[in-house]
Amino acid sequence: QRVRMVSSDCVIDAGGLALHWLDSVSAAQSVAFLKSYAARTIVRGQADGALTALSLHQDPSAGAALLDLARNSTDTRVRQRALFWVARRAESQAIPAITEAIDRDPDAEVKRQAVFALSQLPRDQGVPLLITLARSSNNPSVRKQAMFWLGQSNDPRALKFFEEILR
């Protein structure tokens, strides 16, 4: 029912529930299982453990799996969480996937999460993109979110931007 990540030396008390420890699994099999679990989970929030595990996975295919979930999942919550983890992994495809969600995703909450995901990118990448969104997005909600996350950034470029628009 849930995916949890633990180290091999962690003592586990499952409280009487069944525990399935997966041994002898290749990295590719692990990524495929986690992606499949996140994609097919129907109970709200249950995909979070699988998405977190994918974000921490060392196999390069995990980033591609997150990108695919962020772009193609039918579940808005999965798209939102996948965008967050794509940003945290900060791979080369992160920015195009996030900006694509801001521009094209039909769900307003996914767009909000995508703007938040920009704030999670390394500052040299995220802050300039947030400033661009705050200046030029046609979507008032996106502009508002970009301004909010710029205000949280404590970045001198954000302060300069706010000074400019207040003049």
Coordinates of C-alpha atoms in Angstrom, one line a residue:
Q1 CA 0.0 0.0 0.0
R2 CA 2.9 2.4 0.5
V3 CA 6.5 2.8 -0.6
R4 CA 9.0 3.7 2.0
M5 CA 12.7 4.1 1.7
V6 CA 15.0 2.8 4.4
S7 CA 18.6 1.8 4.6
S8 CA 19.5 -1.9 4.9
D9 CA 20.6 -1.3 8.6
C10 CA 17.4 0.3 9.6
V11 CA 15.2 -1.5 12.2
I12 CA 11.7 -1.7 10.9
D13 CA 8.5 -2.0 12.9
A14 CA 5.7 -2.5 10.5
G15 CA 3.1 -2.7 13.3
G16 CA 1.9 -6.2 12.2
L17 CA 1.5 -5.2 8.6
A18 CA 3.0 -7.2 5.8
L19 CA 6.4 -5.9 4.7
H20 CA 7.9 -6.8 1.4
W21 CA 11.7 -6.3 1.2
L22 CA 12.8 -6.3 -2.5
D23 CA 16.2 -7.9 -2.9
S24 CA 18.3 -8.5 -6.0
V25 CA 16.6 -5.8 -8.0
S26 CA 18.5 -4.0 -10.8
A27 CA 18.5 -0.2 -10.9
A28 CA 16.4 -0.3 -14.1
Q29 CA 13.9 -2.7 -12.5
S30 CA 13.7 -0.4 -9.4
V31 CA 13.0 2.7 -11.5
A32 CA 10.5 0.9 -13.6
F33 CA 8.6 -0.4 -10.5
L34 CA 8.6 3.0 -8.8
K35 CA 7.4 4.8 -12.0
S36 CA 4.7 2.2 -12.5
Y37 CA 3.6 2.5 -8.9
A38 CA 3.4 6.3 -9.0
A39 CA 1.5 6.2 -12.3
R40 CA -1.1 3.7 -11.2
T41 CA -1.7 4.7 -7.6
I42 CA -5.3 5.9 -7.2
V43 CA -5.3 6.9 -3.6
R44 CA -4.3 10.6 -3.2
G45 CA -0.8 11.0 -1.9
Q46 CA 0.2 7.3 -2.1
A47 CA 2.5 8.1 -5.1
D48 CA 4.6 10.4 -3.0
G49 CA 6.9 7.7 -1.6
A50 CA 7.6 6.4 -5.1
L51 CA 8.2 9.9 -6.4
T52 CA 10.6 10.6 -3.5
A53 CA 12.4 7.4 -4.1
L54 CA 12.8 8.2 -7.8
S55 CA 14.2 11.6 -6.9
L56 CA 16.9 10.1 -4.8
H57 CA 17.6 7.2 -7.1
Q58 CA 21.1 7.2 -8.5
D59 CA 20.2 5.5 -11.8
P60 CA 20.0 8.1 -14.6
S61 CA 16.8 6.7 -15.9
A62 CA 15.0 7.9 -12.7
G63 CA 15.2 11.5 -14.0
A64 CA 13.6 10.5 -17.2
A65 CA 10.9 8.6 -15.3
L66 CA 10.1 11.7 -13.2
L67 CA 10.0 13.9 -16.4
D68 CA 7.6 11.5 -18.0
L69 CA 5.3 11.5 -15.0
A70 CA 5.5 15.3 -14.8
R71 CA 4.5 15.6 -18.4
N72 CA 2.1 12.7 -18.9
S73 CA 0.5 11.5 -15.7
T74 CA -3.3 11.8 -15.7
D75 CA -3.2 12.5 -12.0
T76 CA -2.7 16.2 -11.3
R77 CA -1.1 15.5 -7.8
V78 CA 1.5 13.2 -9.5
R79 CA 2.3 15.8 -12.1
Q80 CA 2.7 18.4 -9.3
R81 CA 5.0 16.3 -7.1
A82 CA 7.0 15.0 -10.1
L83 CA 7.7 18.7 -11.1
F84 CA 8.9 19.4 -7.6
W85 CA 11.3 16.5 -7.7
V86 CA 12.4 17.2 -11.3
A87 CA 13.5 20.7 -10.0
R88 CA 15.3 19.2 -7.0
R89 CA 17.3 16.9 -9.2
A90 CA 18.2 19.9 -11.3
E91 CA 18.9 17.9 -14.4
S92 CA 19.3 19.5 -17.8
Q93 CA 15.7 18.7 -18.8
A94 CA 14.2 20.2 -15.6
I95 CA 13.7 23.8 -16.9
P96 CA 12.1 22.8 -20.2
A97 CA 9.7 20.4 -18.4
I98 CA 8.8 23.0 -15.8
T99 CA 8.3 25.9 -18.2
E100 CA 6.2 23.5 -20.4
A101 CA 3.9 22.8 -17.5
I102 CA 3.6 26.5 -16.8
D103 CA 2.7 27.2 -20.4
R104 CA 0.6 24.2 -21.3
D105 CA -0.8 22.2 -18.3
P106 CA -4.5 22.7 -18.1
D107 CA -4.6 22.5 -14.3
A108 CA -4.1 25.7 -12.3
E109 CA -2.6 23.8 -9.3
V110 CA 0.0 22.1 -11.6
K111 CA 1.0 25.6 -12.9
R112 CA 1.3 26.9 -9.3
Q113 CA 3.5 23.9 -8.4
A114 CA 5.6 24.4 -11.5
V115 CA 6.3 28.0 -10.5
F116 CA 7.2 26.7 -7.0
A117 CA 9.5 24.2 -8.7
L118 CA 11.4 27.0 -10.4
S119 CA 12.1 28.4 -6.9
Q120 CA 13.7 25.0 -6.1
L121 CA 16.2 25.2 -8.9
P122 CA 19.7 26.4 -8.0
R123 CA 19.5 30.2 -7.6
D124 CA 21.5 31.0 -10.7
Q125 CA 18.8 29.2 -12.7
G126 CA 15.6 29.7 -10.8
V127 CA 15.6 33.4 -9.9
P128 CA 16.0 34.8 -13.4
L129 CA 13.2 32.5 -14.6
L130 CA 10.9 33.7 -11.9
I131 CA 11.7 37.3 -12.7
T132 CA 10.9 36.6 -16.4
L133 CA 7.6 35.0 -15.4
A134 CA 6.7 37.9 -13.1
R135 CA 7.4 40.4 -15.8
S136 CA 5.8 38.7 -18.8
S137 CA 3.4 35.9 -18.0
N138 CA 0.0 36.3 -19.5
N139 CA -1.4 34.3 -16.6
P140 CA -2.1 36.5 -13.5
S141 CA -1.9 33.5 -11.2
V142 CA 1.5 32.6 -12.5
R143 CA 2.7 36.1 -12.2
K144 CA 1.5 36.3 -8.6
Q145 CA 3.2 33.0 -7.7
A146 CA 6.4 34.1 -9.3
M147 CA 6.4 37.3 -7.3
F148 CA 5.6 35.4 -4.1
W149 CA 8.6 33.0 -4.6
L150 CA 10.9 35.9 -5.6
G151 CA 9.9 37.5 -2.3
Q152 CA 10.9 34.3 -0.4
S153 CA 14.2 34.0 -2.2
N154 CA 16.2 36.7 -0.4
D155 CA 18.1 37.1 -3.6
P156 CA 19.5 40.6 -4.5
R157 CA 18.2 40.2 -8.1
A158 CA 14.7 39.8 -6.7
L159 CA 15.1 42.9 -4.6
K160 CA 16.3 44.9 -7.6
F161 CA 13.3 43.6 -9.6
F162 CA 10.9 44.7 -6.9
E163 CA 12.6 48.1 -6.7
E164 CA 12.2 48.5 -10.5
I165 CA 8.5 47.7 -10.5
L166 CA 7.8 50.0 -7.5
R167 CA 9.2 53.0 -9.3

